Amino acid sequence: MNKIWPSGLPEPSVRTVADMENVFAVRPSNQNPETPLYYMYRDLYKTHGDHTWLERHHLRYDITRIPAGVINGEYTKTKGHYHPKNPAGISYPEVYEVLSGYAYYLLQKADRTDVIVVPAHAGDVVLIPSGYGHVTINPGREELVMANLVSTDFSSEYGEINEMHGAAYYYMKKGGWVPNPNYGEPIPIHTLLPSPIPELGLVAGRSLYEMVGTSDTLDVMNHPEKYQDAVSRFCAEKIGL
């Protein structure tokens, strides 16, 4: 982690087996409920000036670590959540960067008409568009470390994911993508490869943190209604899984 955040990370918030037991395909019964599953380091910055800029723009930079593992046949993952709508009536987006490891970002439309899987390697940047909930899965053999930039003007909504016992699909060691039966008829699932979105400042070779303090394009995090054309073109690239 020193290579990723040389100054050292603060104490993380931790998601344990007990926190996650309701969202796995099979409820964990043979694991210590206090076993950590992933670690969240929130509200990070490298300089006082960066902190001031982030606060002024109502943004937060976080890092999450998801160790490799399998729980009752299912790969480790985040709990998953949706974002509420902003004052313009469009839900807040979010953007992720894989710092090390490999990730599957599972995006599901709030109206349950679409599910997208975005496979991402180190250096890839992934937009979570308005209108989609999301879960991050570590399907690899090494720890997944990722960063995100998100608005500070809302709190994530976990209720529906909890009620449905997870996202619309589980990713299993045997069987791959398995539909969550609580959603009824399986929702169509597609894949979408990470791709640049120059209008939003998301371009190859540019890390998320490089945008802190320099980029007005992060305005999309609080005002996505201004950038719907760019986001729509991004989502149109999905293909059948």
CSV table of C-alpha atoms in Angstrom, one decimal:
chain,number,residue,atom,x,y,z
A,1,MET,CA,0.0,0.0,0.0
A,2,ASN,CA,3.0,2.3,0.5
A,3,LYS,CA,3.4,2.6,-3.3
A,4,ILE,CA,-0.2,3.6,-3.7
A,5,TRP,CA,-0.4,6.1,-0.8
A,6,PRO,CA,3.2,6.8,0.4
A,7,SER,CA,2.2,8.9,3.4
A,8,GLY,CA,0.3,6.0,4.9
A,9,LEU,CA,-3.4,5.5,5.2
A,10,PRO,CA,-5.6,6.3,8.2
A,11,GLU,CA,-7.6,3.7,10.1
A,12,PRO,CA,-10.2,2.2,7.7
A,13,SER,CA,-13.9,1.5,8.0
A,14,VAL,CA,-14.3,-2.3,7.8
A,15,ARG,CA,-17.0,-4.4,6.4
A,16,THR,CA,-17.2,-7.8,8.2
A,17,VAL,CA,-18.9,-11.1,7.5
A,18,ALA,CA,-21.7,-10.0,9.8
A,19,ASP,CA,-22.1,-6.7,7.9
A,20,MET,CA,-22.4,-8.7,4.6
A,21,GLU,CA,-24.2,-11.9,5.5
A,22,ASN,CA,-27.5,-10.8,4.0
A,23,VAL,CA,-26.1,-10.1,0.5
A,24,PHE,CA,-24.3,-13.4,-0.3
A,25,ALA,CA,-25.8,-16.1,-2.4
A,26,VAL,CA,-25.5,-18.5,0.6
A,27,ARG,CA,-25.6,-16.9,4.0
A,28,PRO,CA,-22.3,-17.5,5.7
A,29,SER,CA,-22.7,-20.0,8.6
A,30,ASN,CA,-19.2,-21.4,9.1
A,31,GLN,CA,-17.2,-18.1,9.2
A,32,ASN,CA,-16.3,-15.9,12.1
A,33,PRO,CA,-18.8,-13.0,11.9
A,34,GLU,CA,-16.1,-10.5,12.8
A,35,THR,CA,-13.8,-11.6,9.9
A,36,PRO,CA,-13.0,-8.5,7.8
A,37,LEU,CA,-14.0,-8.7,4.1
A,38,TYR,CA,-12.9,-5.3,2.9
A,39,TYR,CA,-11.5,-2.0,4.0
A,40,MET,CA,-12.5,1.6,3.2
A,41,TYR,CA,-10.2,4.6,3.6
A,42,ARG,CA,-12.4,7.7,3.1
A,43,ASP,CA,-11.8,11.4,2.5
A,44,LEU,CA,-8.1,11.2,1.5
A,45,TYR,CA,-5.9,14.0,0.2
A,46,LYS,CA,-2.2,14.5,-0.2
A,47,THR,CA,-2.0,18.2,0.6
A,48,HIS,CA,-3.9,20.9,2.4
A,49,GLY,CA,-4.6,22.6,-0.9
A,50,ASP,CA,-6.1,19.4,-2.3
A,51,HIS,CA,-8.3,19.0,0.8
A,52,THR,CA,-9.6,22.6,0.4
A,53,TRP,CA,-10.3,22.0,-3.3
A,54,LEU,CA,-12.2,18.8,-2.7
A,55,GLU,CA,-14.3,20.4,0.1
A,56,ARG,CA,-15.0,23.4,-2.1
A,57,HIS,CA,-16.2,21.2,-4.9
A,58,HIS,CA,-18.2,18.9,-2.6
A,59,LEU,CA,-16.1,15.8,-3.5
A,60,ARG,CA,-14.4,13.0,-1.7
A,61,TYR,CA,-11.5,10.7,-2.7
A,62,ASP,CA,-11.5,7.2,-1.2
A,63,ILE,CA,-9.5,4.0,-1.4
A,64,THR,CA,-10.9,0.5,-0.9
A,65,ARG,CA,-9.0,-2.7,-0.4
A,66,ILE,CA,-10.8,-6.0,-1.2
A,67,PRO,CA,-8.6,-9.1,-0.3
A,68,ALA,CA,-9.0,-12.1,-2.6
A,69,GLY,CA,-11.3,-14.8,-1.3
A,70,VAL,CA,-14.4,-17.0,-1.7
A,71,ILE,CA,-17.3,-17.1,0.8
A,72,ASN,CA,-19.4,-20.3,0.3
A,73,GLY,CA,-18.5,-20.4,-3.3
A,74,GLU,CA,-19.0,-16.7,-4.1
A,75,TYR,CA,-16.1,-14.3,-4.7
A,76,THR,CA,-15.6,-11.5,-2.3
A,77,LYS,CA,-17.4,-8.2,-3.1
A,78,THR,CA,-18.6,-4.9,-1.7
A,79,LYS,CA,-22.1,-4.7,-0.2
A,80,GLY,CA,-23.5,-2.6,-3.1
A,81,HIS,CA,-25.7,0.4,-3.1
A,82,TYR,CA,-27.7,3.0,-5.1
A,83,HIS,CA,-27.3,6.7,-5.2
A,84,PRO,CA,-30.1,9.2,-4.6
A,85,LYS,CA,-31.2,11.9,-7.0
A,86,ASN,CA,-29.6,15.4,-6.9
A,87,PRO,CA,-31.8,18.5,-6.9
A,88,ALA,CA,-32.2,18.3,-10.7
A,89,GLY,CA,-33.7,14.9,-10.3
A,90,ILE,CA,-30.8,12.9,-11.7
A,91,SER,CA,-29.0,10.3,-9.5
A,92,TYR,CA,-25.4,11.1,-8.5
A,93,PRO,CA,-22.7,9.2,-10.5
A,94,GLU,CA,-19.4,7.9,-9.2
A,95,VAL,CA,-16.1,7.1,-10.8
A,96,TYR,CA,-13.6,4.4,-9.9
A,97,GLU,CA,-10.0,3.6,-10.8
A,98,VAL,CA,-8.4,0.2,-10.3
A,99,LEU,CA,-5.0,0.8,-8.6
A,100,SER,CA,-4.0,-2.9,-8.4
A,101,GLY,CA,-5.6,-6.2,-9.0
A,102,TYR,CA,-8.6,-7.0,-11.1
A,103,ALA,CA,-12.3,-6.1,-10.7
A,104,TYR,CA,-15.7,-6.8,-12.0
A,105,TYR,CA,-18.0,-3.8,-11.5
A,106,LEU,CA,-21.6,-5.0,-11.6
A,107,LEU,CA,-24.0,-2.1,-12.5
A,108,GLN,CA,-27.7,-2.6,-12.3
A,109,LYS,CA,-30.3,-0.1,-13.4
A,110,ALA,CA,-32.7,1.1,-10.7
A,111,ASP,CA,-35.7,0.1,-12.8
A,112,ARG,CA,-34.3,-3.5,-13.1
A,113,THR,CA,-34.2,-3.4,-16.9
A,114,ASP,CA,-30.5,-3.7,-17.4
A,115,VAL,CA,-27.3,-5.2,-15.8
A,116,ILE,CA,-23.8,-4.3,-17.0
A,117,VAL,CA,-20.5,-6.0,-16.0
A,118,VAL,CA,-17.4,-3.9,-16.5
A,119,PRO,CA,-14.1,-5.9,-16.2
A,120,ALA,CA,-11.3,-3.6,-15.1
A,121,HIS,CA,-7.5,-4.0,-14.7
A,122,ALA,CA,-5.0,-1.7,-13.0
A,123,GLY,CA,-5.1,1.7,-14.6
A,124,ASP,CA,-8.7,1.4,-15.9
A,125,VAL,CA,-11.2,4.0,-14.9
A,126,VAL,CA,-14.9,3.1,-14.7
A,127,LEU,CA,-17.9,5.5,-14.5
A,128,ILE,CA,-20.9,4.5,-12.5
A,129,PRO,CA,-23.6,6.3,-14.5
A,130,SER,CA,-26.7,8.0,-13.1
A,131,GLY,CA,-29.5,5.5,-12.6
A,132,TYR,CA,-27.4,2.5,-11.7
A,133,GLY,CA,-26.6,0.8,-8.4
A,134,HIS,CA,-23.3,-1.0,-8.2
A,135,VAL,CA,-21.3,-3.8,-6.6
A,136,THR,CA,-17.5,-4.4,-6.9
A,137,ILE,CA,-16.3,-8.0,-7.1
A,138,ASN,CA,-12.7,-9.3,-6.7
A,139,PRO,CA,-12.6,-12.4,-8.9
A,140,GLY,CA,-8.8,-12.6,-8.8
A,141,ARG,CA,-6.1,-14.3,-6.7
A,142,GLU,CA,-4.6,-11.1,-5.4
A,143,GLU,CA,-6.0,-8.1,-3.4
A,144,LEU,CA,-8.0,-5.6,-5.3
A,145,VAL,CA,-7.2,-2.0,-4.5
A,146,MET,CA,-9.3,0.8,-6.1
A,147,ALA,CA,-9.9,4.5,-5.7
A,148,ASN,CA,-13.1,6.5,-6.2
A,149,LEU,CA,-14.3,10.0,-6.5
A,150,VAL,CA,-17.8,10.9,-5.4
A,151,SER,CA,-20.0,13.8,-4.3
A,152,THR,CA,-20.2,14.5,-0.6
A,153,ASP,CA,-23.8,15.8,-1.0
A,154,PHE,CA,-25.5,12.5,-0.4
A,155,SER,CA,-25.4,9.2,1.5
A,156,SER,CA,-25.5,5.9,-0.3
A,157,GLU,CA,-28.7,3.9,-0.2
A,158,TYR,CA,-28.3,0.2,0.9
A,159,GLY,CA,-32.0,-0.7,1.5
A,160,GLU,CA,-32.9,-2.4,-1.7
A,161,ILE,CA,-29.7,-4.4,-2.0
A,162,ASN,CA,-30.3,-5.6,1.6
A,163,GLU,CA,-34.0,-6.4,0.9
A,164,MET,CA,-33.1,-8.4,-2.3
A,165,HIS,CA,-30.3,-10.3,-0.6
A,166,GLY,CA,-27.7,-8.8,-2.9
A,167,ALA,CA,-27.4,-7.5,-6.5
A,168,ALA,CA,-29.2,-9.1,-9.4
A,169,TYR,CA,-26.4,-11.5,-10.0
A,170,TYR,CA,-23.8,-13.4,-7.9
A,171,TYR,CA,-20.4,-14.2,-9.2
A,172,MET,CA,-19.6,-17.8,-8.2
A,173,LYS,CA,-16.4,-19.8,-8.4
A,174,LYS,CA,-18.3,-22.6,-10.0
A,175,GLY,CA,-21.0,-21.4,-12.5
A,176,GLY,CA,-19.9,-17.8,-13.0
A,177,TRP,CA,-22.8,-15.3,-13.1
A,178,VAL,CA,-25.8,-16.7,-11.3
A,179,PRO,CA,-29.1,-14.8,-11.2
A,180,ASN,CA,-30.4,-13.8,-7.8
A,181,PRO,CA,-33.8,-15.5,-7.6
A,182,ASN,CA,-35.2,-12.7,-5.5
A,183,TYR,CA,-35.4,-10.5,-8.6
A,184,GLY,CA,-37.7,-12.9,-10.4
A,185,GLU,CA,-37.1,-13.3,-14.2
A,186,PRO,CA,-33.3,-12.8,-14.8
A,187,ILE,CA,-32.5,-9.3,-16.0
A,188,PRO,CA,-30.5,-9.1,-19.3
A,189,ILE,CA,-26.8,-8.9,-18.5
A,190,HIS,CA,-24.2,-7.2,-20.8
A,191,THR,CA,-20.5,-6.4,-20.6
A,192,LEU,CA,-19.0,-3.0,-21.2
A,193,LEU,CA,-15.3,-2.5,-21.5
A,194,PRO,CA,-13.7,0.5,-19.8
A,195,SER,CA,-13.2,3.3,-22.3
A,196,PRO,CA,-12.2,7.0,-22.2
A,197,ILE,CA,-14.7,9.7,-21.8
A,198,PRO,CA,-12.7,12.8,-22.8
A,199,GLU,CA,-15.7,15.2,-22.1
A,200,LEU,CA,-15.4,14.1,-18.4
A,201,GLY,CA,-11.6,14.2,-18.3
A,202,LEU,CA,-11.5,10.4,-18.1
A,203,VAL,CA,-8.7,9.6,-20.5
A,204,ALA,CA,-6.1,6.8,-20.7
A,205,GLY,CA,-3.0,7.3,-18.6
A,206,ARG,CA,-4.6,9.8,-16.3
A,207,SER,CA,-5.2,8.8,-12.7
A,208,LEU,CA,-8.2,10.0,-10.8
A,209,TYR,CA,-6.1,11.8,-8.3
A,210,GLU,CA,-4.5,13.8,-11.1
A,211,MET,CA,-7.9,15.4,-11.6
A,212,VAL,CA,-8.0,16.7,-8.0
A,213,GLY,CA,-7.3,20.5,-8.0
A,214,THR,CA,-7.1,20.8,-11.7
A,215,SER,CA,-10.3,19.6,-13.4
A,216,ASP,CA,-13.6,21.3,-13.8
A,217,THR,CA,-14.9,18.1,-15.5
A,218,LEU,CA,-15.5,16.6,-12.1
A,219,ASP,CA,-18.5,18.8,-12.0
A,220,VAL,CA,-20.3,15.8,-13.4
A,221,MET,CA,-20.2,14.2,-9.9
A,222,ASN,CA,-22.7,16.8,-8.6
A,223,HIS,CA,-24.4,18.0,-11.8
A,224,PRO,CA,-24.7,14.9,-14.0
A,225,GLU,CA,-27.7,16.5,-15.8
A,226,LYS,CA,-25.2,18.6,-17.8
A,227,TYR,CA,-23.3,15.6,-19.2
A,228,GLN,CA,-26.0,13.1,-20.2
A,229,ASP,CA,-24.9,13.0,-23.8
A,230,ALA,CA,-21.4,11.8,-22.9
A,231,VAL,CA,-22.7,9.3,-20.4
A,232,SER,CA,-25.3,7.9,-22.9
A,233,ARG,CA,-22.6,7.3,-25.5
A,234,PHE,CA,-20.5,5.5,-22.9
A,235,CYS,CA,-23.3,3.2,-22.0
A,236,ALA,CA,-24.2,2.5,-25.6
A,237,GLU,CA,-20.9,0.5,-26.1
A,238,LYS,CA,-22.2,-2.5,-24.0
A,239,ILE,CA,-22.4,-5.9,-25.7
A,240,GLY,CA,-23.9,-9.3,-24.8
A,241,LEU,CA,-22.2,-11.3,-22.1
